[in-house]
PDB file of C-alpha atoms in Angstrom:
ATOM      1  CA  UNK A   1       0.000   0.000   0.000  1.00 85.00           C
ATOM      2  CA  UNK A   2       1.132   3.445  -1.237  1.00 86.00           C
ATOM      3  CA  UNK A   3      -0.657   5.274   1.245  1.00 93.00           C
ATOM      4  CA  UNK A   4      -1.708   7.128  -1.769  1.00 97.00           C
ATOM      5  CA  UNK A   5      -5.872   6.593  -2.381  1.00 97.00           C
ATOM      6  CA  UNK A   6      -8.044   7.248  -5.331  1.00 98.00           C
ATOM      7  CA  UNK A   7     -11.614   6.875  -5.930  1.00 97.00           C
ATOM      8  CA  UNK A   8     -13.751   5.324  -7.592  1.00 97.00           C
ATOM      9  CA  UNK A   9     -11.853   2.265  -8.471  1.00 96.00           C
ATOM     10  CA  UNK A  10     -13.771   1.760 -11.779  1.00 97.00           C
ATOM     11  CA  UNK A  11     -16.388   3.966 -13.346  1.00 97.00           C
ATOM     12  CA  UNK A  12     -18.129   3.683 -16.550  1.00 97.00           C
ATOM     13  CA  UNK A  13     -19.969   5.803 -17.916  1.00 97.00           C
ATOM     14  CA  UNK A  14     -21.171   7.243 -21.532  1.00 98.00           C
ATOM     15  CA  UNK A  15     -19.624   9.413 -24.049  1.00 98.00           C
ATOM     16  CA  UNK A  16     -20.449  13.208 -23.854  1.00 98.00           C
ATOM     17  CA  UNK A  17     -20.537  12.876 -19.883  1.00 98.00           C
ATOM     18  CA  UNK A  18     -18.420  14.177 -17.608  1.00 98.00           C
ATOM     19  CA  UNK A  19     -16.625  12.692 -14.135  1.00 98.00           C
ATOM     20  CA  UNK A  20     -14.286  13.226 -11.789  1.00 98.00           C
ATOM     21  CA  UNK A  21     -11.562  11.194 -10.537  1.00 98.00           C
ATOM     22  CA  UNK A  22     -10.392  12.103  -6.875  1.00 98.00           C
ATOM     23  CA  UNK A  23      -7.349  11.785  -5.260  1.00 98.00           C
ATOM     24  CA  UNK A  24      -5.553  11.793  -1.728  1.00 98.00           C
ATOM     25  CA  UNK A  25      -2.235  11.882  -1.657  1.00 97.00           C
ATOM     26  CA  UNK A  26       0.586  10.303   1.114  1.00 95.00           C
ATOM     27  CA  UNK A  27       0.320  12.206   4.164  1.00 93.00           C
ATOM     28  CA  UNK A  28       2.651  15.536   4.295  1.00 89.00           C
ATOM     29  CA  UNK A  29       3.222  15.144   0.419  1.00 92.00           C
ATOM     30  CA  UNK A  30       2.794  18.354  -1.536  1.00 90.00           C
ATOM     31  CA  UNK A  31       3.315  17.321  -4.870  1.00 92.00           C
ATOM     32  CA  UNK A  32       0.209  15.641  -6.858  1.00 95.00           C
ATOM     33  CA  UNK A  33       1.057  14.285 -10.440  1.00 96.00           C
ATOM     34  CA  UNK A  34      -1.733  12.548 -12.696  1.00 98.00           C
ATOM     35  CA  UNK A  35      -0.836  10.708 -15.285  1.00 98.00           C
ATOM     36  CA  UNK A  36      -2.761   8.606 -18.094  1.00 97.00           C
ATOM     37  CA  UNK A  37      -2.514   4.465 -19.125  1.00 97.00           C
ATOM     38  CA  UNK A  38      -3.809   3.647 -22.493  1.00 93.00           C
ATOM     39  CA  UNK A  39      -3.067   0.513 -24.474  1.00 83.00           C
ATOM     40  CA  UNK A  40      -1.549   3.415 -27.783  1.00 79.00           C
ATOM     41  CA  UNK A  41      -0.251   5.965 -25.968  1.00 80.00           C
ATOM     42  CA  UNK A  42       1.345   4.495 -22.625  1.00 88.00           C
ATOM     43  CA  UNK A  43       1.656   6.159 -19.617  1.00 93.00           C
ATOM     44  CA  UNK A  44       1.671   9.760 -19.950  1.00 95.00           C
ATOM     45  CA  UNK A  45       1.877  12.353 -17.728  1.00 96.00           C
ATOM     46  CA  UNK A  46      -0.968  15.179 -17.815  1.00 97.00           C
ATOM     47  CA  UNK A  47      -1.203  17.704 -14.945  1.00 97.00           C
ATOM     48  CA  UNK A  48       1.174  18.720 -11.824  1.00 95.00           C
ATOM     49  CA  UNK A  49       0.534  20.546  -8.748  1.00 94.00           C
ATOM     50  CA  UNK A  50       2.141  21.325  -6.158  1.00 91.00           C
ATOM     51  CA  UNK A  51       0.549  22.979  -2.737  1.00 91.00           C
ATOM     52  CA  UNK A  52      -2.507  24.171  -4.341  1.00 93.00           C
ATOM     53  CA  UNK A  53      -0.967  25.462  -7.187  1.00 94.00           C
ATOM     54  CA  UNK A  54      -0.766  24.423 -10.904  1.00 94.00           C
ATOM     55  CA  UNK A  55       3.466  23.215 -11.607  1.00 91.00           C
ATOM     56  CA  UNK A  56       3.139  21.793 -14.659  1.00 92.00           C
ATOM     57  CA  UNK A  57       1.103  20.364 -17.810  1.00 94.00           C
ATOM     58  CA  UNK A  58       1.592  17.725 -20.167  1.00 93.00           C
ATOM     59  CA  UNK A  59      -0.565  16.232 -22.664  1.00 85.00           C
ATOM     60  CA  UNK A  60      -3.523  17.065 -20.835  1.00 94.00           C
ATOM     61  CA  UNK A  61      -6.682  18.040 -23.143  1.00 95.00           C
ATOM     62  CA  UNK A  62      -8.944  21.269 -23.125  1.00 96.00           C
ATOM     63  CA  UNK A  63     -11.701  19.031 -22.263  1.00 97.00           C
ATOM     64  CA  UNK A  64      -9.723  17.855 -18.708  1.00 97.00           C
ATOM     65  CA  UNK A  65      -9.245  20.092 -15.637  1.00 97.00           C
ATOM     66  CA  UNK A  66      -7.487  19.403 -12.214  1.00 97.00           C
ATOM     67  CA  UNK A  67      -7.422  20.836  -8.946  1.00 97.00           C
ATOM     68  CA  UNK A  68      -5.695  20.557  -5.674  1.00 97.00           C
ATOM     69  CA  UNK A  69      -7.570  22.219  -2.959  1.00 96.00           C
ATOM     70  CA  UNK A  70      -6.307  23.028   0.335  1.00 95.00           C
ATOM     71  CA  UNK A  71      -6.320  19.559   2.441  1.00 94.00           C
ATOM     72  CA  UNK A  72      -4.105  18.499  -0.538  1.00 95.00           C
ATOM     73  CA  UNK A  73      -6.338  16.171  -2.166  1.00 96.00           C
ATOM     74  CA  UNK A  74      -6.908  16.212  -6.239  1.00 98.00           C
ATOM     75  CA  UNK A  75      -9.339  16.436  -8.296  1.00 98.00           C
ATOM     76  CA  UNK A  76      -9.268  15.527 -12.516  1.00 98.00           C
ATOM     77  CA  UNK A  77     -12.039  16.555 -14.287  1.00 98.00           C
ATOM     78  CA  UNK A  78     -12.964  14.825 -17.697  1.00 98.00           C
ATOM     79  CA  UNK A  79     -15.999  16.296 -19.604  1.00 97.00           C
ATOM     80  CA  UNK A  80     -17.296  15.655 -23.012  1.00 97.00           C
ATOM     81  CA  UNK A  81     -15.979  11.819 -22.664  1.00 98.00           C
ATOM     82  CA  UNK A  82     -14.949  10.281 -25.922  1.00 97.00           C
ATOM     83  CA  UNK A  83     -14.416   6.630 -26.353  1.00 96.00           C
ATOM     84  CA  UNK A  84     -10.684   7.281 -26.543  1.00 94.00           C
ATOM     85  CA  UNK A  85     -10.466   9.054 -22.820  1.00 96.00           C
ATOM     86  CA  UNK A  86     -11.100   4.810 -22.042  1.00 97.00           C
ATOM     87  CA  UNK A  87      -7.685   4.253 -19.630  1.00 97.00           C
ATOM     88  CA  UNK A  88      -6.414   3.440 -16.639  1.00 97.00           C
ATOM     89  CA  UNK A  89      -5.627   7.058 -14.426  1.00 98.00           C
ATOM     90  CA  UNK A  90      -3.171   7.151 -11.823  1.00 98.00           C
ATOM     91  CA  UNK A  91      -2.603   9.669  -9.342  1.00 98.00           C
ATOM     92  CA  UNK A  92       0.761  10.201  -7.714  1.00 97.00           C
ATOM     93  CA  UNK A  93       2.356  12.067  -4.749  1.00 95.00           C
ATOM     94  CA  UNK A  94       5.632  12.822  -3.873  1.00 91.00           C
ATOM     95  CA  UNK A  95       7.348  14.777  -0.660  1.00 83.00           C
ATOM     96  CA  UNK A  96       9.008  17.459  -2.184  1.00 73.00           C
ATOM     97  CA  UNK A  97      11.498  19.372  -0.510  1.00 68.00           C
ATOM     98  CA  UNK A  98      14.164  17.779  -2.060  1.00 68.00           C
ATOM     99  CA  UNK A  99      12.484  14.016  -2.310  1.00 71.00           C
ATOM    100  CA  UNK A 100      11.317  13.614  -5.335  1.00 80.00           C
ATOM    101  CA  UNK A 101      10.274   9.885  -5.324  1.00 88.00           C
ATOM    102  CA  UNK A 102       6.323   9.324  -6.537  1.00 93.00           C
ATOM    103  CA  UNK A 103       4.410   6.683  -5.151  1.00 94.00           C
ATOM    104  CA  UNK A 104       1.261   5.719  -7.040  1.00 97.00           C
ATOM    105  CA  UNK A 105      -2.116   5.399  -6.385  1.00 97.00           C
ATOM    106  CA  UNK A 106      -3.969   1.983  -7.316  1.00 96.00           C
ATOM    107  CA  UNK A 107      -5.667   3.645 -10.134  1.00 97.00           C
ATOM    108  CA  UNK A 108      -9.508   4.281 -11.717  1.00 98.00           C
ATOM    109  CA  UNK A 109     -10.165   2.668 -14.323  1.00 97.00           C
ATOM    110  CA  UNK A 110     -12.270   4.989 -16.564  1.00 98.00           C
ATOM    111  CA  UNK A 111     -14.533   3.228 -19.488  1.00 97.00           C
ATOM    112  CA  UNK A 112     -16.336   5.031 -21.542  1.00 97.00           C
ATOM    113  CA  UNK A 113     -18.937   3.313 -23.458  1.00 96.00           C
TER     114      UNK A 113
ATOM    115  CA  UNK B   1      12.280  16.227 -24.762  1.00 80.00           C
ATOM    116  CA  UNK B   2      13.631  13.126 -22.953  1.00 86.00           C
ATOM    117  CA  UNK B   3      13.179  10.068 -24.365  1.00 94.00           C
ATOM    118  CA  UNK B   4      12.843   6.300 -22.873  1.00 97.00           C
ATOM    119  CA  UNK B   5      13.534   3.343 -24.809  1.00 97.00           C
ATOM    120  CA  UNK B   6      12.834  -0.238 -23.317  1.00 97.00           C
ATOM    121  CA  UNK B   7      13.411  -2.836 -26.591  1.00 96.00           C
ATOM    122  CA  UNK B   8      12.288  -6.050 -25.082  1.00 96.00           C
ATOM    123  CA  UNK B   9       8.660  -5.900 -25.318  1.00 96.00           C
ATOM    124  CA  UNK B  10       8.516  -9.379 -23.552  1.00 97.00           C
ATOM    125  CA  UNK B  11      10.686 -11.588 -21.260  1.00 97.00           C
ATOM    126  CA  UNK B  12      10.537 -14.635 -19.512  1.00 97.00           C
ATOM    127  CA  UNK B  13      13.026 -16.785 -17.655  1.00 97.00           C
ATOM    128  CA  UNK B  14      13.071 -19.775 -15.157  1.00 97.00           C
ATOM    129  CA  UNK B  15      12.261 -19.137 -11.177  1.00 97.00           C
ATOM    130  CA  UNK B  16      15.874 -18.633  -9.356  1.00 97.00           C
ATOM    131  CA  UNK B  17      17.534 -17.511 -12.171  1.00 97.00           C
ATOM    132  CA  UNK B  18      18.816 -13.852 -12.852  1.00 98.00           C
ATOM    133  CA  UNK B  19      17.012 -11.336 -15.610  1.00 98.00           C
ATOM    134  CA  UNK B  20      18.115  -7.769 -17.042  1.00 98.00           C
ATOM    135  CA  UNK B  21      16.093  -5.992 -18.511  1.00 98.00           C
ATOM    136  CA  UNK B  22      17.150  -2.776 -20.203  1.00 98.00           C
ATOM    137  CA  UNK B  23      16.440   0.672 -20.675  1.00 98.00           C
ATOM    138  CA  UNK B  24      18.041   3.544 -22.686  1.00 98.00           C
ATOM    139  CA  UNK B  25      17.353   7.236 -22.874  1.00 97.00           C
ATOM    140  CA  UNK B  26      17.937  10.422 -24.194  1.00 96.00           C
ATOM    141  CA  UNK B  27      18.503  13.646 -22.368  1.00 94.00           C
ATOM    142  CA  UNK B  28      20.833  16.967 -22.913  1.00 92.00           C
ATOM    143  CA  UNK B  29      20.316  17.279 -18.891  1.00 90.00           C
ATOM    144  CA  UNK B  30      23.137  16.467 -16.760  1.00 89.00           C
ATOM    145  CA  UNK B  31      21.156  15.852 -13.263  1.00 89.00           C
ATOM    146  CA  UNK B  32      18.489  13.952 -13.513  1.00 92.00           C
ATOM    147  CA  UNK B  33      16.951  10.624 -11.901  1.00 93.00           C
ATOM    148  CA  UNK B  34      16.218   7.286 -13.243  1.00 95.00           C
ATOM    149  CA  UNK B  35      13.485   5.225 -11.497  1.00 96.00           C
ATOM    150  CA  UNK B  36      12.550   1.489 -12.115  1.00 98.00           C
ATOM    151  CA  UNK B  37       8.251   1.070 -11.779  1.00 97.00           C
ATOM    152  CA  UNK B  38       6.801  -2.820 -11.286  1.00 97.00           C
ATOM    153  CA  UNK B  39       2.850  -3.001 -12.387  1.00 96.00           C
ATOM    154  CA  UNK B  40       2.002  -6.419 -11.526  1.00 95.00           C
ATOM    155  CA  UNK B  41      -1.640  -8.000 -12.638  1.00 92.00           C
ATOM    156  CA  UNK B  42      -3.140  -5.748 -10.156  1.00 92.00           C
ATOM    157  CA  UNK B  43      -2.416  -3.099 -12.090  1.00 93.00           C
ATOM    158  CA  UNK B  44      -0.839  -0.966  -9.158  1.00 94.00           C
ATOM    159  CA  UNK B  45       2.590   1.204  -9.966  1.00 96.00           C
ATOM    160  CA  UNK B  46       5.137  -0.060  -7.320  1.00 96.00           C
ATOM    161  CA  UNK B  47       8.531   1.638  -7.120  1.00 95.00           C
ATOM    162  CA  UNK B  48      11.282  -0.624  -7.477  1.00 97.00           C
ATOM    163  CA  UNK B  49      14.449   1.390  -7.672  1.00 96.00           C
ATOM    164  CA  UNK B  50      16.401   4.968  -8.008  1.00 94.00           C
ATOM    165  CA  UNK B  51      18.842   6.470  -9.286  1.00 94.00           C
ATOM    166  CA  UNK B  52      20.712   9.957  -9.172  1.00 92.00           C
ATOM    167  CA  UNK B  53      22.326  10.396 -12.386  1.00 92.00           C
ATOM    168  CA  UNK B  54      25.378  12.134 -10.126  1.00 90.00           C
ATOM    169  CA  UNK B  55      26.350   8.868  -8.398  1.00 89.00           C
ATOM    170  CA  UNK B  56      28.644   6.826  -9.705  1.00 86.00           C
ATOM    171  CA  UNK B  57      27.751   3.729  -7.510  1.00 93.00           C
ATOM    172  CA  UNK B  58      24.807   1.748  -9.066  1.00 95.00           C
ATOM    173  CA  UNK B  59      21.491   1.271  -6.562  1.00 94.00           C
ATOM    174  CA  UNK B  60      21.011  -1.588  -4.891  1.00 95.00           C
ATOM    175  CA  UNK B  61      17.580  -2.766  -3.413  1.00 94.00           C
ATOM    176  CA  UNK B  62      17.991  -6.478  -1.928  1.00 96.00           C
ATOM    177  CA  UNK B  63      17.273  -8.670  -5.273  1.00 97.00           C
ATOM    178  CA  UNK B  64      17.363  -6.292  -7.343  1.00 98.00           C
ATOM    179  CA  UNK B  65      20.482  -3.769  -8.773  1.00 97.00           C
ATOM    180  CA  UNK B  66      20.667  -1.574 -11.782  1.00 98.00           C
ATOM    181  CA  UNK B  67      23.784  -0.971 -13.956  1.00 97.00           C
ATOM    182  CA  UNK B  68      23.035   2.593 -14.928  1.00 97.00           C
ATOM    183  CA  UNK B  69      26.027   3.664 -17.821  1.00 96.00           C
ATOM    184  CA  UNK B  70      25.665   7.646 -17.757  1.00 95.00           C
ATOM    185  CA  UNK B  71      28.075   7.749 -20.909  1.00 94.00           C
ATOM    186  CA  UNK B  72      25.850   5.378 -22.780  1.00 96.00           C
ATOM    187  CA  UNK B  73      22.636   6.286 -21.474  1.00 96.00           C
ATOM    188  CA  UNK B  74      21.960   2.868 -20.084  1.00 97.00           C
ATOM    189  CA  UNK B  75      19.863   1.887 -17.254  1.00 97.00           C
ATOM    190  CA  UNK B  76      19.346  -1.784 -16.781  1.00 98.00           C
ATOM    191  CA  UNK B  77      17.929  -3.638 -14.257  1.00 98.00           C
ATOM    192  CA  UNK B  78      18.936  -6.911 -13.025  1.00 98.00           C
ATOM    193  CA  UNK B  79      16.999  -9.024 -10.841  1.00 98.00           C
ATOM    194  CA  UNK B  80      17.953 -11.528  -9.367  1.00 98.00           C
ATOM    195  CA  UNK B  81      17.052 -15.027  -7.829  1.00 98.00           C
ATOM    196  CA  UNK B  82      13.552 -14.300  -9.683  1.00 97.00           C
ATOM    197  CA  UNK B  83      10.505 -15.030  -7.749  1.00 97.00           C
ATOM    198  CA  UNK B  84       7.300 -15.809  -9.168  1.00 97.00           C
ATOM    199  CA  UNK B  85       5.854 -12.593  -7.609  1.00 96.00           C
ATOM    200  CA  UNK B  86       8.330 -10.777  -9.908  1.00 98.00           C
ATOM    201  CA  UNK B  87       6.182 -11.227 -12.286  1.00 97.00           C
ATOM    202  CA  UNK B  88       4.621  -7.787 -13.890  1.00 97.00           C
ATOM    203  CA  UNK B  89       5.399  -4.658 -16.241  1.00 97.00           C
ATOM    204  CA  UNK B  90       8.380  -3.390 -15.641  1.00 98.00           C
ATOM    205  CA  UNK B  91       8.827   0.415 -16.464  1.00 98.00           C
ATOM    206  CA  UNK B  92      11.931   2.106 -16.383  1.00 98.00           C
ATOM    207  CA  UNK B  93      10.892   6.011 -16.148  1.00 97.00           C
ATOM    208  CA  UNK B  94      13.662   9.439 -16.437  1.00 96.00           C
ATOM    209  CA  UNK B  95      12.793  12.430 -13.925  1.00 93.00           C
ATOM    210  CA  UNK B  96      14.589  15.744 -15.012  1.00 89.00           C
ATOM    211  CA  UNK B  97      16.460  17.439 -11.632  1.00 81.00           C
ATOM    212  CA  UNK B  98      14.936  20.742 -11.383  1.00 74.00           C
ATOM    213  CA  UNK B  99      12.852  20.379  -7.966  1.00 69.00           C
ATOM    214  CA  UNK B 100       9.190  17.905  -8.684  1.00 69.00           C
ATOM    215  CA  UNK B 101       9.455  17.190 -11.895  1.00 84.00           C
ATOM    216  CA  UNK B 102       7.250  15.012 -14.036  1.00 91.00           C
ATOM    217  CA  UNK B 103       7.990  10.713 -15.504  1.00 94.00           C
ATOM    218  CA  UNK B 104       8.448  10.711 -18.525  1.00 95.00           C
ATOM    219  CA  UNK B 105       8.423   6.424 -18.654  1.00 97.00           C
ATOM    220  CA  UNK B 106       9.049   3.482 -21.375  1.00 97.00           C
ATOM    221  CA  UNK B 107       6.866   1.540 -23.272  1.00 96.00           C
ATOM    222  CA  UNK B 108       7.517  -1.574 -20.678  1.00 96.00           C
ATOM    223  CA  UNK B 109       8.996  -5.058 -20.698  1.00 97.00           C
ATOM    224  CA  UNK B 110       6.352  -7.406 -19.446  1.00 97.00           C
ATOM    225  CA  UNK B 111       8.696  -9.661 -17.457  1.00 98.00           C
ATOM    226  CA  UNK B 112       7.490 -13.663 -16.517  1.00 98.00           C
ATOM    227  CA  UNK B 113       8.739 -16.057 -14.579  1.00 97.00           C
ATOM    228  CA  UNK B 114       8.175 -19.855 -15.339  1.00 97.00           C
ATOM    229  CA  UNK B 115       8.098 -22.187 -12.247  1.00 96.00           C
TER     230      UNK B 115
END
């Protein structure tokens, strides 16, 4: 156990809708990462923050959004679902300060149908 | 951009016996980190092993070590006295050294072990 939860654990759901995948990170750890799984495009990372504030974006589309409100957990957003969005997401936390290890999150697995 | 290559799609080898599986990348960056991920059947991402790209001695984490070649960009890992439970996806992933910085991770070697 990573100490790092997520919720739900699976969701499906229909294309056009939106959800939102939630994440708690390791006690005292600052830094939330999300990254995507897909069977064509691998793991890929899509949206950083770091104490509440936005650190950095990848390959994140217009139609996701993240937070990270102020007891640290996460929030990704994913509206307008296509059949493609269909992928395993992982959330991830690190210390900071220096550690920059992540530990991972078991993962939602998002279908869209 | 930093790249990650892992060439051996697949892998398998006998219970007991030693494996290395490899990883190269590409980076202009002189400090960075190299990590080692395990995704078993379960799906979750368990970190194996680190690296600092500024140490010279390789890691070391009981069974398994790393031989991590700065000059050639090469950052195997070698496990071994495999254990069934060893088997899984094995990422190796490259972390720029500029404070939290993102994975940027390999395409995987999914590693098996016969009994």
């Amino acid at each position: 156990d990573s100490g790092v939860t997520q919720t739900p654990k699976h969701l499906i759901t229909a294309t056009g809708q939106r959800v939102t995948l939630r994440c708690s990170p390791r006690s005292g750890d600052l830094s939330v990462y999300w990254y995507q799984q897909s069977l064509d495009q691998g793991l890929q990372f899509l949206i950083q923050y770091y104490n509440g504030e936005e650190r950095a974006k990848g390959n994140i589309l217009e139609r996701f959004s993240a937070q990270q409100f102020p007891d640290l957990h996460s929030e990704l957003n994913l509206s307008s679902l296509e059949l493609g969005d269909s992928a395993l997401y992982f959330c991830a936390s690190s210390p900071g300060q220096g550690r920059n290890e992540q530990y991972f999150g078991p993962g939602t697995r998002l279908t869209v149908t | 951009a930093q790249t990650v290559t892992q060439s051996q799609p697949e892998m398998s080898v006998q219970e007991a016996e030693t494996v290395t599986l490899s990883c190269t990348y590409d980076t202009s960056e002189n400090n960075y980190y190299l990590f080692w991920y395990k995704q078993p059947p379960s799906r979750q991402m368990i970190l194996v092993i680190r690296q600092e790209a500024y140490k010279q001695q390789n890691a070391t984490e009981n069974r398994f070590s790393v031989n991590f070649q700065k000059a050639a960009k090469s950052f195997s890992l070698k496990i071994s006295d495999s254990q069934l439970g060893d088997t899984a996806m094995y990422f190796c992933a490259f972390m720029r050294n500029f404070g939290n910085e993102k994975l940027t991770f390999g395409t995987g070697t999914r590693l098996t072990i016969i009994p």
